Amino acid sequence: MSATIEVQPSGKVLIKCFNPATGEPLRELEGHSSEAVDQTLERLRSAAASYNYSPVRERVKLVRRFRKALVANLDGLIESICSETGKKRPEALLEVFAAFEVMRYQANIAPRTLRSRYRSSGILIHKRGYVAFRPHGVAAIISPWNYPFVLVVSPLVEALLAGNTVAVKPSEFTSLTGLLVKQVFDEATGRPELFELAVGAADVGQQLVTSPLIDVVCFTGSTRVGQIIAQVCAKTLKPLILELGGKDAMIILEDANLKRAAKSAVWGGFTQAGQVCMAVERVYVMASVYDEFLQLLREETRKLTTGNKPEDAIGPITVDFQYDKVQAHINDAKAKGAVVETFGEPDGQHMPPTLLTDVDHTMTVMTDETFGPELAVMPVESEEEAIRKANDSLYGLSTYIFASNERRGRRMARRLSSGMVVINDVIIQYGLASLPFGGFRFSGLGKVHGKEGLLGFSQQQSVVGTRFPMPMELWWFDLAHKTYGLLRKFMKWWYR
Ligand code: NAD
């Protein structure tokens, strides 16, 4: 059972939180009313009036204090993540690692990245121009349930370092970790006015996105909701970062280390029960090694256990409706002729890992994001066909290539239509905090992480001053007609 949301006759929203692994009730929370959200945004707006102009080094100090306090609360954070998502401890640890890595990297590069920079004046040598990075004002961050810590903390610190005050809406299914993060932030920084939570469901998210008090939106979640938010933001041209779904492909070439490829497919497909945006969902294997790879894949999958015991490999599906979606994809594939191999028995919200073969691109399991512990495997005759099939998707988050020759992988990357390409590994791209993270097409717009992550929460302002005054203004009204001939000649010579 996952969290439930009840609107009471009084209009109050009650969120009942459960541990999806055990069904055990965790806590009841009251969602924010529309008036409470408005008041929160007013407070953030007034805090922004000074924070927007704060020196970057002060923001860096704030983020470092916050990080140290989170490190001191590591066990409590892991406990919170595990209890409301059902994740296994190593999975929660990895999530926290990714956030710490982003916090550390972004705090280190912020002073350099956000420093104003002079640019060439071109032919206008008497002028001096520079680009300055200004915060948007107040940022809204809307997060999903599959990473309740990193997808709150990473965009939060990027927005804060860029000088914005921040409203965060955690997923209604995983608000408890967000509350803990807020508590740690307030205690560590003594600046509760810089970051506030808006707890609730879609209506609270909509209120943030439509509010004139919000200047930039960073949304992580499904493509469907991302499209709704993009339409809302288009009306006021509100800047928007979208980190959306994926249908990530893995390509296994004939010279790949098949054992590593099989282990990678199993971890990349089944970690967090497949509830990872960049999970491996489609596997294209060269026909010459298809049988051998499949054999290894079955062996590796057979080793996995699903359940509540700490030593089990795979935890539950976090939210009820997701279970039905995964099952519907598997049923659709089966009805269209796929061979379905299930490694274990379903139990409550625990779904056993499933391999699908004899699949094709008419099946939803090959086209729509499944977000569950299922892997679809298909043989391909050539590198060319592998690239074509991997690119045959509305999504474009990541592609994984397994090849013994890394140069061949890098060459293929040029032709792969996805925001990220990883050679001989899976999901690791999220841990390289210096690299921009984000997808092509239905997988999103804009980037988080890297200097691009800081710049996404900034506006670029061009400032022009004077290096030395000119004795006359050549194209102002009083001279324009007189200098026309001379300027025309000069242009023909200079730009020849
Ligand atoms: P979701 O889109 O249903 O919800 C995400 C957030 O948006 C939640 O907080 C929700 O309350 C809010 N929301 C829902 N409707 C809204 C609306 N109309 N206006 C404003 N806010 C609204 O996604 P989910 O089910 O929570 O998460 C799973 C999805 O997130 C998957 O598609 C997954 O691929 C994606 N995801 C992407 C990344 C990435 O970095 N690309 C990372 C994690 C998850």
Coordinates of C-alpha atoms in Angstrom, one line a residue, residues 37-225:
V37 CA 0.7 27.9 -0.4
D38 CA 0.1 31.6 -1.2
Q39 CA 1.5 32.7 2.1
T40 CA 4.5 30.5 1.6
L41 CA 5.2 32.1 -1.7
E42 CA 4.8 35.6 -0.3
R43 CA 7.4 34.8 2.4
L44 CA 9.8 33.4 -0.3
R45 CA 9.2 36.5 -2.4
S46 CA 10.1 38.8 0.4
A47 CA 13.2 36.7 1.3
A48 CA 14.2 36.8 -2.3
A49 CA 14.4 40.6 -2.2
S50 CA 17.7 40.4 -0.3
Y51 CA 18.8 36.8 -1.0
N52 CA 18.8 37.4 -4.8
Y53 CA 21.6 39.9 -4.3
S54 CA 23.7 37.9 -1.8
P55 CA 27.3 37.2 -2.6
V56 CA 27.9 33.7 -4.1
R57 CA 30.5 32.9 -1.4
E58 CA 27.7 33.3 1.3
R59 CA 25.4 30.9 -0.7
V60 CA 28.3 28.4 -0.9
K61 CA 28.8 28.6 2.9
L62 CA 25.1 28.0 3.4
V63 CA 25.1 24.9 1.1
R64 CA 28.2 23.5 2.8
R65 CA 26.6 23.8 6.2
F66 CA 23.5 22.1 4.9
R67 CA 25.6 19.3 3.4
K68 CA 27.5 18.7 6.6
A69 CA 24.2 18.5 8.6
L70 CA 22.8 16.0 6.1
V71 CA 25.9 13.9 6.4
A72 CA 25.4 14.0 10.2
N73 CA 21.8 12.7 9.6
L74 CA 22.8 10.0 7.1
D75 CA 21.2 7.1 8.9
G76 CA 17.9 9.0 9.6
L77 CA 17.7 10.0 5.9
I78 CA 18.3 6.4 4.7
E79 CA 15.6 5.2 7.1
S80 CA 13.2 7.8 5.9
I81 CA 13.8 7.0 2.2
C82 CA 13.5 3.3 2.7
S83 CA 10.4 3.4 4.8
E84 CA 8.4 5.5 2.4
T85 CA 9.6 4.1 -0.9
G86 CA 10.3 0.5 0.1
K87 CA 13.8 0.8 -1.3
K88 CA 16.7 -1.4 -0.1
R89 CA 19.3 0.3 2.0
P90 CA 22.1 0.2 -0.6
E91 CA 19.7 1.8 -3.1
A92 CA 18.9 4.6 -0.6
L93 CA 22.6 5.0 0.1
L94 CA 23.3 5.4 -3.6
E95 CA 20.6 8.1 -3.8
V96 CA 22.1 10.1 -0.9
F97 CA 25.6 9.7 -2.5
A98 CA 24.4 11.2 -5.7
A99 CA 23.0 14.2 -3.9
F100 CA 26.1 14.7 -1.8
E101 CA 28.2 14.6 -4.9
V102 CA 26.1 17.3 -6.6
M103 CA 26.2 19.4 -3.4
R104 CA 29.9 19.2 -3.2
Y105 CA 30.6 19.8 -6.9
Q106 CA 28.2 22.7 -7.4
A107 CA 29.4 24.5 -4.3
N108 CA 32.9 24.2 -5.5
I109 CA 32.2 25.5 -9.0
A110 CA 29.5 28.1 -8.2
P111 CA 31.9 31.1 -7.6
R112 CA 33.7 30.5 -10.9
T113 CA 30.6 29.6 -12.9
L114 CA 28.5 32.5 -11.7
R115 CA 31.2 35.2 -11.9
S116 CA 30.6 37.9 -14.5
R117 CA 32.7 37.5 -17.6
Y118 CA 33.9 40.0 -20.1
R119 CA 33.3 39.1 -23.7
S120 CA 34.8 40.4 -26.9
S121 CA 33.5 43.7 -28.1
G122 CA 34.2 42.8 -31.8
I123 CA 34.7 45.9 -33.9
L124 CA 33.2 48.1 -31.2
I125 CA 36.4 48.4 -29.4
H126 CA 35.4 51.5 -27.5
K127 CA 32.7 49.5 -25.7
R128 CA 33.2 46.9 -22.9
G129 CA 30.6 44.2 -22.4
Y130 CA 30.2 41.4 -19.9
V131 CA 27.7 38.7 -19.1
A132 CA 26.4 38.5 -15.6
F133 CA 24.4 35.7 -14.1
R134 CA 21.3 36.8 -12.2
P135 CA 18.9 34.6 -10.2
H136 CA 15.4 34.3 -11.5
G137 CA 13.9 35.2 -8.1
V138 CA 11.8 32.4 -6.6
A139 CA 12.1 28.9 -8.0
A140 CA 9.6 26.1 -7.7
I141 CA 10.9 22.5 -7.6
I142 CA 8.4 19.7 -8.2
S143 CA 9.6 16.2 -7.5
P144 CA 8.5 12.6 -8.1
W145 CA 8.3 9.7 -5.7
N146 CA 11.1 7.4 -6.9
Y147 CA 14.0 9.6 -5.6
P148 CA 12.5 11.6 -2.7
F149 CA 15.9 12.8 -1.4
V150 CA 18.1 13.5 -4.4
L151 CA 15.4 15.0 -6.5
V152 CA 14.6 17.5 -3.8
V153 CA 18.1 18.3 -2.6
S154 CA 20.0 18.5 -5.9
P155 CA 17.8 21.0 -7.7
L156 CA 17.3 22.8 -4.4
V157 CA 21.0 23.5 -3.9
E158 CA 21.5 24.5 -7.6
A159 CA 18.6 27.0 -7.2
L160 CA 20.0 28.3 -3.9
L161 CA 23.6 28.6 -5.2
A162 CA 22.2 30.6 -8.2
G163 CA 20.6 33.0 -5.7
N164 CA 17.0 32.0 -5.8
T165 CA 14.7 31.3 -2.8
V166 CA 12.9 28.0 -3.3
A167 CA 9.5 26.3 -2.9
V168 CA 9.8 22.5 -3.1
K169 CA 6.8 20.3 -3.7
P170 CA 7.7 16.7 -2.9
S171 CA 5.6 13.9 -4.3
E172 CA 2.4 13.3 -2.3
F173 CA 3.6 9.7 -2.1
T174 CA 6.9 10.5 -0.4
S175 CA 6.6 13.8 1.5
L176 CA 8.2 12.6 4.7
T177 CA 11.8 12.7 3.4
G178 CA 11.1 16.2 2.2
L179 CA 10.0 17.2 5.6
L180 CA 13.2 15.8 7.1
V181 CA 15.3 17.7 4.6
K182 CA 13.5 20.9 5.5
Q183 CA 14.1 20.3 9.2
V184 CA 17.8 19.6 8.7
F185 CA 18.1 22.7 6.5
D186 CA 16.5 25.0 9.0
E187 CA 18.5 23.7 11.9
A188 CA 21.8 23.8 10.0
T189 CA 21.5 27.2 8.2
G190 CA 19.1 29.2 10.5
R191 CA 17.6 30.5 7.2
P192 CA 14.2 28.9 7.0
E193 CA 12.9 31.7 4.9
L194 CA 15.1 30.6 1.9
F195 CA 13.5 27.2 1.3
E196 CA 9.9 26.2 2.0
L197 CA 7.8 23.1 1.4
A198 CA 4.5 23.0 -0.3
V199 CA 3.0 19.6 0.6
G200 CA 0.2 18.2 -1.4
A201 CA -0.9 16.6 -4.7
A202 CA -1.3 17.8 -8.3
D203 CA -3.3 20.9 -7.3
V204 CA -0.5 22.2 -5.2
G205 CA 1.9 21.6 -8.1
Q206 CA -0.4 23.5 -10.4
Q207 CA -0.7 26.4 -8.0
L208 CA 3.1 26.7 -7.9
V209 CA 3.4 26.6 -11.7
T210 CA 0.6 29.1 -12.3
S211 CA 1.6 31.5 -9.5
P212 CA 3.0 34.9 -10.6
L213 CA 5.2 34.7 -7.5
I214 CA 7.2 31.8 -9.1
D215 CA 9.8 32.9 -11.6
V216 CA 11.3 29.5 -12.7
V217 CA 10.1 25.9 -12.5
C218 CA 12.1 22.8 -12.3
F219 CA 9.9 19.7 -12.7
T220 CA 11.0 16.1 -12.5
G221 CA 8.4 13.6 -13.3
S222 CA 6.3 12.0 -16.0
T223 CA 6.3 13.2 -19.6
R224 CA 2.5 13.5 -19.4
V225 CA 2.6 16.0 -16.5

